[in-house]
Amino acid sequence: MMLMRLPGLLDGDSLARAGEWLAQGPWLDGRTTAGTQAAAVKRNEQLAEGPAAQQLRHLVLQALERQPLFLSAALPRRVLPPAFNRYRGANNEYGAHIDQAIRAHADGALRADLSCTVFLSPPDSYDGGELLVRQGGDELPVKLDAGDALLYPASTVHRVAPVTRGERLACFFWVESLVPRADERQLLFDMDMALMRLRQREMDGGNGESAETVALTGTYHNLLRLWART
Ligand code: NI
């Protein structure tokens, strides 16, 4: 799957509350949670376990459940508890790395199919700090508005450019999809989006859903039945 932006995952109210909890900390050295290869290039801080982290996780998970774009694109089976990081001062970058394929989850091992970063700082409040995702020979720089998220394949090499002014706060987590294969997931997403627009157009036309739209919706669900691993 290509990179996908989820605009306005967190609204202004949620961002304000998140800001208060993030200010509480406490913050730890980010290397404590990285694998060996990643730890060598990781220079950031991570929010320690505590009341602030709990509240923040709840806020993000609730927002995800209300995001149709996330649900359609990720087809989530399980989501790892969101974590929070901070880049500033001497702890200001994360070099090129790939996220671990398998991560520990309360219900056993979780396969990370998708990575997600929620930007929490206004982009004009810091310099640098782009998320750079390698696609073929290029690195695509991503720096989104506060509250927006980027969903991208966990299989990609990526890094966070050094923050040279201000601080960059973000939330990150991994998703195990019901559909492990990215190409199958992409086909389902494209079909779901087209069907949504078609259905909307037919509803606006006042004659209700056509038999063809109903049939294609059935095909979507039958493909999902074929490809999903529950
Ligand atoms: Ni990463």
PDB file of N, CA and C in Angstrom, residues 9 28 31-32 55-56 77 93 95 112 116 132 137 173 178 193 206 226:
ATOM      1  N   LEU A   9      -7.280  13.166  12.410  1.00  0.00           N
ATOM      2  CA  LEU A   9      -7.562  12.021  13.296  1.00  0.00           C
ATOM      3  C   LEU A   9      -7.872  12.535  14.705  1.00  0.00           C
ATOM      4  N   LEU A  28      11.517   8.806  28.833  1.00  0.00           N
ATOM      5  CA  LEU A  28      12.642   7.867  28.926  1.00  0.00           C
ATOM      6  C   LEU A  28      13.458   7.910  27.636  1.00  0.00           C
ATOM      7  N   ARG A  31      15.817   4.378  23.272  1.00  0.00           N
ATOM      8  CA  ARG A  31      16.521   3.145  22.908  1.00  0.00           C
ATOM      9  C   ARG A  31      16.043   1.938  23.693  1.00  0.00           C
ATOM     10  N   THR A  32      15.395   2.191  24.848  1.00  0.00           N
ATOM     11  CA  THR A  32      14.958   1.072  25.680  1.00  0.00           C
ATOM     12  C   THR A  32      13.902   0.218  24.975  1.00  0.00           C
ATOM     13  N   GLN A  55      -4.023   7.666  29.435  1.00  0.00           N
ATOM     14  CA  GLN A  55      -5.058   8.574  28.925  1.00  0.00           C
ATOM     15  C   GLN A  55      -4.861   8.841  27.438  1.00  0.00           C
ATOM     16  N   LEU A  56      -3.601   9.056  27.064  1.00  0.00           N
ATOM     17  CA  LEU A  56      -3.285   9.354  25.674  1.00  0.00           C
ATOM     18  C   LEU A  56      -3.621   8.182  24.762  1.00  0.00           C
ATOM     19  N   ARG A  77      -6.952  -5.955  12.492  1.00  0.00           N
ATOM     20  CA  ARG A  77      -7.311  -7.118  13.305  1.00  0.00           C
ATOM     21  C   ARG A  77      -6.955  -6.802  14.751  1.00  0.00           C
ATOM     22  N   GLU A  93      16.796  12.742  16.514  1.00  0.00           N
ATOM     23  CA  GLU A  93      16.612  12.063  15.224  1.00  0.00           C
ATOM     24  C   GLU A  93      16.537  10.555  15.391  1.00  0.00           C
ATOM     25  N   GLY A  95      17.609   7.450  12.840  1.00  0.00           N
ATOM     26  CA  GLY A  95      18.202   7.101  11.550  1.00  0.00           C
ATOM     27  C   GLY A  95      17.433   6.005  10.826  1.00  0.00           C
ATOM     28  N   ALA A 112       3.372  -6.961  12.582  1.00  0.00           N
ATOM     29  CA  ALA A 112       3.201  -5.546  12.230  1.00  0.00           C
ATOM     30  C   ALA A 112       3.106  -5.430  10.703  1.00  0.00           C
ATOM     31  N   CYS A 116       1.928   3.467  11.871  1.00  0.00           N
ATOM     32  CA  CYS A 116       1.175   4.712  11.842  1.00  0.00           C
ATOM     33  C   CYS A 116       1.851   5.745  12.745  1.00  0.00           C
ATOM     34  N   LEU A 132      10.720  10.350   6.818  1.00  0.00           N
ATOM     35  CA  LEU A 132      11.160  10.081   5.446  1.00  0.00           C
ATOM     36  C   LEU A 132      10.985   8.603   5.171  1.00  0.00           C
ATOM     37  N   GLY A 137      13.869   4.258  -5.122  1.00  0.00           N
ATOM     38  CA  GLY A 137      15.116   4.969  -4.864  1.00  0.00           C
ATOM     39  C   GLY A 137      14.923   6.297  -4.152  1.00  0.00           C
ATOM     40  N   PHE A 173       2.230   3.698  16.380  1.00  0.00           N
ATOM     41  CA  PHE A 173       1.747   2.354  16.733  1.00  0.00           C
ATOM     42  C   PHE A 173       1.751   1.468  15.495  1.00  0.00           C
ATOM     43  N   LEU A 178      -6.313  -7.651   9.057  1.00  0.00           N
ATOM     44  CA  LEU A 178      -7.034  -8.895   8.757  1.00  0.00           C
ATOM     45  C   LEU A 178      -6.547  -9.485   7.445  1.00  0.00           C
ATOM     46  N   MET A 193     -13.737   2.326  -1.509  1.00  0.00           N
ATOM     47  CA  MET A 193     -13.859   3.773  -1.755  1.00  0.00           C
ATOM     48  C   MET A 193     -14.777   4.044  -2.951  1.00  0.00           C
ATOM     49  N   GLY A 206     -31.856   9.792  -5.465  1.00  0.00           N
ATOM     50  CA  GLY A 206     -33.196   9.579  -4.913  1.00  0.00           C
ATOM     51  C   GLY A 206     -33.839   8.241  -5.240  1.00  0.00           C
ATOM     52  N   LEU A 226     -12.473 -14.229   1.477  1.00  0.00           N
ATOM     53  CA  LEU A 226     -11.442 -15.060   0.864  1.00  0.00           C
ATOM     54  C   LEU A 226     -10.057 -14.732   1.424  1.00  0.00           C
TER      55      LEU A 226
END
